[in-house]
Short mmCIF file of C-alpha atoms and ligand atoms in Angstrom, two decimals:
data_model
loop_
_atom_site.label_atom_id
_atom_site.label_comp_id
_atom_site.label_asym_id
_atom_site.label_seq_id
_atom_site.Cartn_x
_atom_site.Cartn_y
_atom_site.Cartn_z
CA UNK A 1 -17.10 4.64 4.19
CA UNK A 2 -18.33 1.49 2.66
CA UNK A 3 -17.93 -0.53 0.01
CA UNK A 4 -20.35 -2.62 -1.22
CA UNK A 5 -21.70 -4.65 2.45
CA UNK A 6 -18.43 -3.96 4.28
CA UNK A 7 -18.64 -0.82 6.32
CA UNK A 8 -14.75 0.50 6.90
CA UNK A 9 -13.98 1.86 10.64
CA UNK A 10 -11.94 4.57 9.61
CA UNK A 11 -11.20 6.44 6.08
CA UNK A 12 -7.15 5.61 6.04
CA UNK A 13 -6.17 2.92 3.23
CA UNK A 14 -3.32 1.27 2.99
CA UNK A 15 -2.06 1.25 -0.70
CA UNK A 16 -1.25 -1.67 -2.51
CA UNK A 17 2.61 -1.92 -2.83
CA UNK A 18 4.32 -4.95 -4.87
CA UNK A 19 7.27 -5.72 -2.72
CA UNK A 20 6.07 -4.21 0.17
CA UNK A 21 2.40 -4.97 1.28
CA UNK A 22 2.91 -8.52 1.47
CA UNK A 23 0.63 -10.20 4.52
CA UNK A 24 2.80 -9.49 7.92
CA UNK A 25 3.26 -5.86 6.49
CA UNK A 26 -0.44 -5.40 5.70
CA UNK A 27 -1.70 -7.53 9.75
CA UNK A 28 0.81 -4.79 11.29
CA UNK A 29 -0.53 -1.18 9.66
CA UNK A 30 -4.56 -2.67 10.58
CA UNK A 31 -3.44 -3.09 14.06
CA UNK A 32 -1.66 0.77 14.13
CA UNK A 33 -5.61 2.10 12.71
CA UNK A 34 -5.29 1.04 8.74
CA UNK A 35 -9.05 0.53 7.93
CA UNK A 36 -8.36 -1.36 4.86
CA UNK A 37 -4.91 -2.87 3.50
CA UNK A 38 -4.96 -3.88 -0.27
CA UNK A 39 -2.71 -6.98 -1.40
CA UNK A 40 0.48 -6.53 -3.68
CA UNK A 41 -0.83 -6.55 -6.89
CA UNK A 42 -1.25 -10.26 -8.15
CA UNK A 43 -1.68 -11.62 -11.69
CA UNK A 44 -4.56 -12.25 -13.48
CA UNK A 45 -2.42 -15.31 -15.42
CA UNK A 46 -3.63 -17.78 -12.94
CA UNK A 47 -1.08 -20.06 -14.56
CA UNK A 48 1.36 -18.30 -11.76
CA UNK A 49 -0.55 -18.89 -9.10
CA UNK A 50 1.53 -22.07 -8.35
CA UNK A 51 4.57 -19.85 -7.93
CA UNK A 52 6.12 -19.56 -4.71
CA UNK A 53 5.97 -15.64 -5.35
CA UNK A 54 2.15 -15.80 -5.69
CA UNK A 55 1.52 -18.30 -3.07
CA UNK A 56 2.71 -15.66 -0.87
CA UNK A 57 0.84 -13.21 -2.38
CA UNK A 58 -2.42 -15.26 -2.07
CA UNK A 59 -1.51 -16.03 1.32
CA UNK A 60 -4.54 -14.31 3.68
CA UNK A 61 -4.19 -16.78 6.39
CA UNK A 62 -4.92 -14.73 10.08
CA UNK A 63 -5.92 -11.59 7.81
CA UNK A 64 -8.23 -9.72 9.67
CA UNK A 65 -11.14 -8.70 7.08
CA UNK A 66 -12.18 -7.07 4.42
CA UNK A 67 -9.20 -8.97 2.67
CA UNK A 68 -8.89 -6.96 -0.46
CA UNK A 69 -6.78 -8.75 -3.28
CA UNK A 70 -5.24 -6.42 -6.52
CA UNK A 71 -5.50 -7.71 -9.78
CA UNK A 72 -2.83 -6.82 -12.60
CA UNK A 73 -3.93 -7.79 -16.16
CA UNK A 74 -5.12 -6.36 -19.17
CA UNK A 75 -7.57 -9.67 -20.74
CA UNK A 76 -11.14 -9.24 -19.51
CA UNK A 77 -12.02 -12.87 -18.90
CA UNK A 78 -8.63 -13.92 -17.60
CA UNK A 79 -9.13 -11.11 -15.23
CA UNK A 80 -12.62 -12.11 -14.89
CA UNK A 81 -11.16 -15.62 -14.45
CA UNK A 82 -8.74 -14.67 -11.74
CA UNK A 83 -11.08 -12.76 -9.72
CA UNK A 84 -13.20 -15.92 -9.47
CA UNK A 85 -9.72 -17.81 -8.10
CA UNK A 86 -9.27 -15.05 -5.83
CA UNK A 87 -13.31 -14.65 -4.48
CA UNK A 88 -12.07 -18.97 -3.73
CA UNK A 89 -9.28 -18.02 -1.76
CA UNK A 90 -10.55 -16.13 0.65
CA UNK A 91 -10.83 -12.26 -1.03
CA UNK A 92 -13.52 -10.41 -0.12
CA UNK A 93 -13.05 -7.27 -1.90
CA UNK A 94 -11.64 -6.96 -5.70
CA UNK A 95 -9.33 -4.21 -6.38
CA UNK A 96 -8.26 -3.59 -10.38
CA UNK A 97 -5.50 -2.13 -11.11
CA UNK A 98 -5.00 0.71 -13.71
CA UNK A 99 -3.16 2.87 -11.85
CA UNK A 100 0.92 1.09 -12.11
CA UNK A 101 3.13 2.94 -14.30
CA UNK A 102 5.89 0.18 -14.16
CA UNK A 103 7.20 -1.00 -17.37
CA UNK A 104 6.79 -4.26 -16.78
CA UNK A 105 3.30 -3.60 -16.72
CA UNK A 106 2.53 -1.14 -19.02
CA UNK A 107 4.36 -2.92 -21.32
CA UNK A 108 1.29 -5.90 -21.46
CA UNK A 109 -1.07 -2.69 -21.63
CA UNK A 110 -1.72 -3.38 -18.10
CA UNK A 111 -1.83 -0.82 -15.20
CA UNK A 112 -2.00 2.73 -15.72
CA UNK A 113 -1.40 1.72 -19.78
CA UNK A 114 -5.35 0.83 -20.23
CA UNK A 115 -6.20 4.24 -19.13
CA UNK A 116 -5.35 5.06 -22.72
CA UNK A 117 -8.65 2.42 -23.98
CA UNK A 118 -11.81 3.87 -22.44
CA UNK A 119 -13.66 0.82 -24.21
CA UNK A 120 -11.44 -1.72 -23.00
CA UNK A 121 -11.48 -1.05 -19.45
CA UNK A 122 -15.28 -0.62 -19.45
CA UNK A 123 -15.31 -4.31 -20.76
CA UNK A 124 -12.76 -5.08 -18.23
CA UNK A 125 -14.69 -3.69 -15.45
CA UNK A 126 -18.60 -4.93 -16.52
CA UNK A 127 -16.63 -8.11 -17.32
CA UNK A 128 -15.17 -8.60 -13.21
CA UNK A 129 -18.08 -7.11 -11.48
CA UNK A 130 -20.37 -9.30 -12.88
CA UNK A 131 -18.07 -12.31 -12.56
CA UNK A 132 -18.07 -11.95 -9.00
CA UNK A 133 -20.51 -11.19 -6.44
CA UNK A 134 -18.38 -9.29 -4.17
CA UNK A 135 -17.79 -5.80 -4.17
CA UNK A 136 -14.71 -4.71 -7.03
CA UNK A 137 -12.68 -1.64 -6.88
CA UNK A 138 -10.77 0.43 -9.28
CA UNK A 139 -7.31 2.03 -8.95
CA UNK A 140 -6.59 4.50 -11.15
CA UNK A 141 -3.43 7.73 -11.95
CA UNK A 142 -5.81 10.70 -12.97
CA UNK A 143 -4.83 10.16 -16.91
CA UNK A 144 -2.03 8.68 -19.12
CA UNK A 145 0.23 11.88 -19.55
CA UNK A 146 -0.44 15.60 -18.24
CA UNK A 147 -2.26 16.70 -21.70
CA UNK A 148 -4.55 13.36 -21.18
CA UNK A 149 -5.86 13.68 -17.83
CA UNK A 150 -9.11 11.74 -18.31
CA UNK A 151 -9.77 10.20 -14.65
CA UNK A 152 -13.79 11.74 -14.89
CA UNK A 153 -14.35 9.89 -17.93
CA UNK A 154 -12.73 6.46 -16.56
CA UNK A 155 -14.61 7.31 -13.13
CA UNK A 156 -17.89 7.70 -14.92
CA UNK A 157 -17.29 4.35 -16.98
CA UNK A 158 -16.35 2.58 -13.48
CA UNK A 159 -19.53 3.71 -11.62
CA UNK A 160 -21.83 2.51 -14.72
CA UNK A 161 -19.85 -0.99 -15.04
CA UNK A 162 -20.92 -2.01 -11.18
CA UNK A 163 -17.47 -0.78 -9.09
CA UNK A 164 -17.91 -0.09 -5.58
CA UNK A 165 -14.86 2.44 -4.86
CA UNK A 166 -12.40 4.44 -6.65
CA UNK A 167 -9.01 5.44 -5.50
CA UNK A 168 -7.08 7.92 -7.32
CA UNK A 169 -3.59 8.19 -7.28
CA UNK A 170 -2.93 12.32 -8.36
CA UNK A 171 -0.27 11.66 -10.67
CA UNK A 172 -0.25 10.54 -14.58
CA UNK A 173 1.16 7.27 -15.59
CA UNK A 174 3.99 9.67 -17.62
CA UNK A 175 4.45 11.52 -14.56
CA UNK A 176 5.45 8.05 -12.84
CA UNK A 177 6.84 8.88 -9.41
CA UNK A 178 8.18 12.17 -10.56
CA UNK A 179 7.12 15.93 -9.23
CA UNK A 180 3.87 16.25 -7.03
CA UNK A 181 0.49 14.80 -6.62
CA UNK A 182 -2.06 17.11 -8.03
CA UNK A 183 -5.34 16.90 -5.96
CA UNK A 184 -7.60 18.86 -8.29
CA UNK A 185 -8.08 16.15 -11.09
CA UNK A 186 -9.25 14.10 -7.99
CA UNK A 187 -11.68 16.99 -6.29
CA UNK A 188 -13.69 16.54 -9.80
CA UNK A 189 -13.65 12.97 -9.95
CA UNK A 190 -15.05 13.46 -6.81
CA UNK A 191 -17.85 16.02 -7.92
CA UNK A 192 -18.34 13.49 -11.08
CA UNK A 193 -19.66 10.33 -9.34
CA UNK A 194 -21.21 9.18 -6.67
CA UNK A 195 -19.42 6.03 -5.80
CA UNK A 196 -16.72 6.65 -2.25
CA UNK A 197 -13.64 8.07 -3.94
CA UNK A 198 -9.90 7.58 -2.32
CA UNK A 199 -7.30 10.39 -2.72
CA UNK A 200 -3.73 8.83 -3.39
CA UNK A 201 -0.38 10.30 -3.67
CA UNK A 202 1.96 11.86 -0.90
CA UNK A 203 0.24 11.93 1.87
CA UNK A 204 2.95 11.70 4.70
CA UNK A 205 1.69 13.88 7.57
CA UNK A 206 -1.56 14.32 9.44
CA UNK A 207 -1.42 17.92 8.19
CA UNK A 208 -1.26 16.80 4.74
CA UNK A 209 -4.56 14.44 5.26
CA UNK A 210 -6.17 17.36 6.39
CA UNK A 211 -5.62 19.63 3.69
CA UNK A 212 -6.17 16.56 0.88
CA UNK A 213 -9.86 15.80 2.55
CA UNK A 214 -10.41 19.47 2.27
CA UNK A 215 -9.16 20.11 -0.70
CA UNK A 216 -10.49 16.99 -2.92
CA UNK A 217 -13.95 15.87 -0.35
CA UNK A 218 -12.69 12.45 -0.93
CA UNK A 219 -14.39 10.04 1.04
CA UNK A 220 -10.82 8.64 2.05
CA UNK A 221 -7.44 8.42 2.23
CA UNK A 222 -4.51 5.95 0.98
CA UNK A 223 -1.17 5.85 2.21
CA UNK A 224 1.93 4.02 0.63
CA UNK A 225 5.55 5.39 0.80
CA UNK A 226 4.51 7.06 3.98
CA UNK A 227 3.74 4.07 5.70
CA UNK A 228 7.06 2.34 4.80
CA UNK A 229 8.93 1.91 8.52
CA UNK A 230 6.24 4.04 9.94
CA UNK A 231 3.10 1.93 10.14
CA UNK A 232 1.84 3.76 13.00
CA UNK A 233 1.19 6.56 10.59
CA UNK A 234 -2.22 5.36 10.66
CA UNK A 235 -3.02 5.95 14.29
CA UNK A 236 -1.10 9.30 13.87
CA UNK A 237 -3.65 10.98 11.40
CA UNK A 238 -6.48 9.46 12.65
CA UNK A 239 -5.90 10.91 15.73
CA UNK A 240 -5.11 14.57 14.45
CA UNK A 241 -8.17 14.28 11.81
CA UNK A 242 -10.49 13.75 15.57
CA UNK A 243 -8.70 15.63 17.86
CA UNK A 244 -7.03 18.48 16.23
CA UNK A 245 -4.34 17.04 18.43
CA UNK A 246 -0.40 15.38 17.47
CA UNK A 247 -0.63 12.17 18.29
CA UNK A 248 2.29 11.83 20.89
CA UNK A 249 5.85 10.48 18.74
CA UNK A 250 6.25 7.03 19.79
CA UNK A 251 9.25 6.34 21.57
CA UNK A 252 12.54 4.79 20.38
CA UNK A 253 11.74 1.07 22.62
CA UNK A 254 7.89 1.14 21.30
CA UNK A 255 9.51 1.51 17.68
CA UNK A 256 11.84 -1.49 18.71
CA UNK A 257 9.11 -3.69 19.42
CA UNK A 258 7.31 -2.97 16.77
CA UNK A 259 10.17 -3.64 14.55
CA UNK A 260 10.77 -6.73 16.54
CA UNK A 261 7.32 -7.82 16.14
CA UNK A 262 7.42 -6.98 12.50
CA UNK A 263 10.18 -8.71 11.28
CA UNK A 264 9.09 -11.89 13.76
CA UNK A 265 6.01 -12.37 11.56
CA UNK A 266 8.57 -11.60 7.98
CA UNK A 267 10.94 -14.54 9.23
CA UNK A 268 7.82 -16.84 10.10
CA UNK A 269 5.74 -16.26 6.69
CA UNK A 270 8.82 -16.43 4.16
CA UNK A 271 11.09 -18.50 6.23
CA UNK A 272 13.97 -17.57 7.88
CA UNK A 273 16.13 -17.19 4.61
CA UNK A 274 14.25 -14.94 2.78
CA UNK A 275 12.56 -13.41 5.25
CA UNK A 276 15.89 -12.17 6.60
CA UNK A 277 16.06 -10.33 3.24
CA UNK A 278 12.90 -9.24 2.62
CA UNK A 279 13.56 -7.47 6.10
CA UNK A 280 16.36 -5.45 5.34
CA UNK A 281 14.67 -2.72 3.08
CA UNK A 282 11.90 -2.80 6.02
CA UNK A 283 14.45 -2.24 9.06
CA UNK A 284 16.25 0.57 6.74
CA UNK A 285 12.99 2.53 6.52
CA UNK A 286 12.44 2.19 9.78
CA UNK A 287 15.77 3.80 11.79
CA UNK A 288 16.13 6.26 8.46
CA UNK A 289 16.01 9.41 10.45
CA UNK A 290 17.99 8.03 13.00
CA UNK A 291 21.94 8.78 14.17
CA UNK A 292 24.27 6.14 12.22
CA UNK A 293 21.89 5.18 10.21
CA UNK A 294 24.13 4.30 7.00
CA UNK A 295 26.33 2.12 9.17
CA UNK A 296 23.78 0.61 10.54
CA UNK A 297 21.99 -0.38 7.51
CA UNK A 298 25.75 -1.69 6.10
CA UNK A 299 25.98 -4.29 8.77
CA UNK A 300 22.34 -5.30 8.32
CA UNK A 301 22.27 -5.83 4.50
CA UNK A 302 25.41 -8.20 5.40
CA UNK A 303 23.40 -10.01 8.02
CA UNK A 304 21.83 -13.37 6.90
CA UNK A 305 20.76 -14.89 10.42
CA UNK A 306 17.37 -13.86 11.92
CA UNK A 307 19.46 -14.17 14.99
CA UNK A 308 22.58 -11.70 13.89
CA UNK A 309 19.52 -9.39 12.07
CA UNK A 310 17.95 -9.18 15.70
CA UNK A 311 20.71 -8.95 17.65
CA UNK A 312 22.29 -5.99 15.41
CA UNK A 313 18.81 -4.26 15.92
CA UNK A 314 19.37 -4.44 19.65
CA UNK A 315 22.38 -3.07 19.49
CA UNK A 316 21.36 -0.02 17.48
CA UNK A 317 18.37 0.99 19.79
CA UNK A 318 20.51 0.17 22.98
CA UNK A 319 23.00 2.78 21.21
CA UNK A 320 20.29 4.98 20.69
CA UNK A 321 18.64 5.18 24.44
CA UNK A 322 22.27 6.05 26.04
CA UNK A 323 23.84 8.14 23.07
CA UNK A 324 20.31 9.86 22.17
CA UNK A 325 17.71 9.71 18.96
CA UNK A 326 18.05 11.69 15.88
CA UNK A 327 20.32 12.01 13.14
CA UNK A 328 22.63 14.53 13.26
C1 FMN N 1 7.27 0.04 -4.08
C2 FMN N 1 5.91 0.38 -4.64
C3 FMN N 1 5.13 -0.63 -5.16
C4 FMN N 1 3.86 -0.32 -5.68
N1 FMN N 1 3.07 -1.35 -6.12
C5 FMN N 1 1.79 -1.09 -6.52
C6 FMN N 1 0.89 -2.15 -6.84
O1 FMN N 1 1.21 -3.34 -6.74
N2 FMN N 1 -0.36 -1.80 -7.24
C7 FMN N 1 -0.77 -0.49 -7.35
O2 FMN N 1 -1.93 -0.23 -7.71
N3 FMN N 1 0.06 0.53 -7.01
C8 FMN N 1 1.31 0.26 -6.59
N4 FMN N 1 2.11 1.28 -6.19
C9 FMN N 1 1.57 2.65 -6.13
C10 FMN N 1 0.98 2.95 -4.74
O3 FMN N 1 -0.14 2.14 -4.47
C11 FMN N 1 0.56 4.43 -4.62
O4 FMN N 1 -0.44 4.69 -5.57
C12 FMN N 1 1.72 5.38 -4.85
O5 FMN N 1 2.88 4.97 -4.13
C13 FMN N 1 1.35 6.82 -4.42
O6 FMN N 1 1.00 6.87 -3.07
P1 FMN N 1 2.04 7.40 -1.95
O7 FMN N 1 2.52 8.75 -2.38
O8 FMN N 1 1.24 7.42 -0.69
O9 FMN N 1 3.17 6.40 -1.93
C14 FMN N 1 3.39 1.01 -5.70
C15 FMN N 1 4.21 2.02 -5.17
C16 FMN N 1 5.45 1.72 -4.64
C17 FMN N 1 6.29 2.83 -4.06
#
């Protein structure tokens, strides 16, 4: 797939996730076969940007390309404004976002809110793409409630304002995280433009990929909760989407390292005190499957040294190779 000049090695996305996707999350799923990992959403008030929160968030240091920065904001030329910073620091690809149902966001008529003003987010999206000159990308729920489901129209307004890509999340913004995806509104988004279109929403298996490609002909796939303590998920479907094939389960000391080498780069980018606690809710998704789980994570939300963090981790897995893997 492409967007705009940059021609993506695979069709698996990682989704934007505030909280989660920060940079050392995002280096680690393009290593395990993510062809493209969108930022955490950022602001289009570039009066943050001096924020120690943002920095981070603008931080693409080491990033291996496209970098792809989200933008959160509801003002056409602040967002317009913002995507200028952005193209400065170092972003390569734009991504919009209309696709958050959080309340902080919706409340500013931002996110999956706009979906509601067809005219407004065509003047948000001519506005952008012609601000910029690289490629911008839209990311959309398929409509603002169930009896509103009007993804074709917004996908039709994107590909006459100029944007490259659409993913589509297959939930509304009422629907927030609540029931299933619904991959149909998506199949005739797909039918209704001719601009690469993403299918979002529960994908968490290769099997699943494989029926979501089928059933919608999107050009690709994005992964968020799925990915959470299972980066490798990547590698996983790409390899059953070429071969037919499992890819063989990793085993419990390859998921160590990884974790070690994941929460390494966490402690180096935030520093060791916060990046001790922005690693807890990463180490819990990654053992959640596993025997003693719930005590484990106990003892690690009341760790605050990267050293007691590691060395609690090492314990856990050494527990695991002599008293064996899964939960009971
Ligand atoms: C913790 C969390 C944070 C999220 N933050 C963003 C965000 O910043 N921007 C955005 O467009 N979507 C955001 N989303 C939505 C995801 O990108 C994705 O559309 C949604 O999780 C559905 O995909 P999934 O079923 O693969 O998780 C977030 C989702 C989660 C769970």
């Amino acid at each position: 797939m492409h967007i705009g000049p940059y021609k993506l090695a695979g069709n698996l996305l990682l989704a934007p996730m505030a909280g989660v996707t920060d940079r050392p999350f995002r280096v680690l799923c393009r290593r395990l076969g993510a062809s493209l990992a969108v930022s955490e959403m950022v602001s289009a008030d570039t009066a943050l940007y001096g924020r120690r929160k943002t920095l981070w968030r603008l931080d693409h240091q080491g990033e291996p390309g496209p970098i792809a920065v989200q933008l959160v904001g509801a003002d056409p030329a602040a967002l317009a404004a913002a995507a200028q910073r952005n193209v400065d620091g170092g972003a390569q690809i734009l991504d919009l976002n209309m696709g958050c149902p959080a309340k902080k966001v919706c409340r500013v008529a931002a996110g999956s809110a706009l979906l509601r003003d067809e005219v407004l987010v065509g003047r948000i999206l001519e506005t952008v793409t012609t601000a910029v000159d690289v490629p911008v990308t839209l990311k959309i729920r398929t409509g603002w409630d169930p009896q509103h489901r009007n993804g074709v129209r917004i996908a039709r307004i994107a590909e006459a304002s100029g944007i490259h890509a659409l993913a589509v999340h297959g939930r509304t913004c009422a629907c927030g995280f609540s029931g299933s995806a619904e991959y149909e509104t998506i199949r005739d988004i797909k039918r209704a433009v001719a601009i690469p279109v993403v299918a979002n929403g529960d994908i968490d298996s290769p099997h699943k990929a494989r029926e979501v490609l089928a059933c919608t002909g999107a050009d690709a796939l994005m992964i968020g909760r799925a990915a959470q303590g299972r980066p490798w998920i990547f590698r996983e479907i790409a390899h059953f989407l070429a071969t037919g094939r499992r890819w063989r389960e990793p085993s419990a000391q390859w998921i160590h390292e990884t974790l070690v080498g994941h929460l390494q780069d966490l402690y180096e980018f935030y520093g060791e005190h916060t990046g001790v606690r922005v690693a807890r809710k990463h180490i819990a998704w990654y053992v959640r499957s596993r025997r003693d789980a719930v005590a484990f994570r106990e003892r690690i939300n009341s760790s605050c040294t990267r050293r007691q963090q590691l060395g609690e981790i090492e314990r856990f897995f050494d527990r695991l190779a002599t008293k064996g893997d899964r939960a009971a």
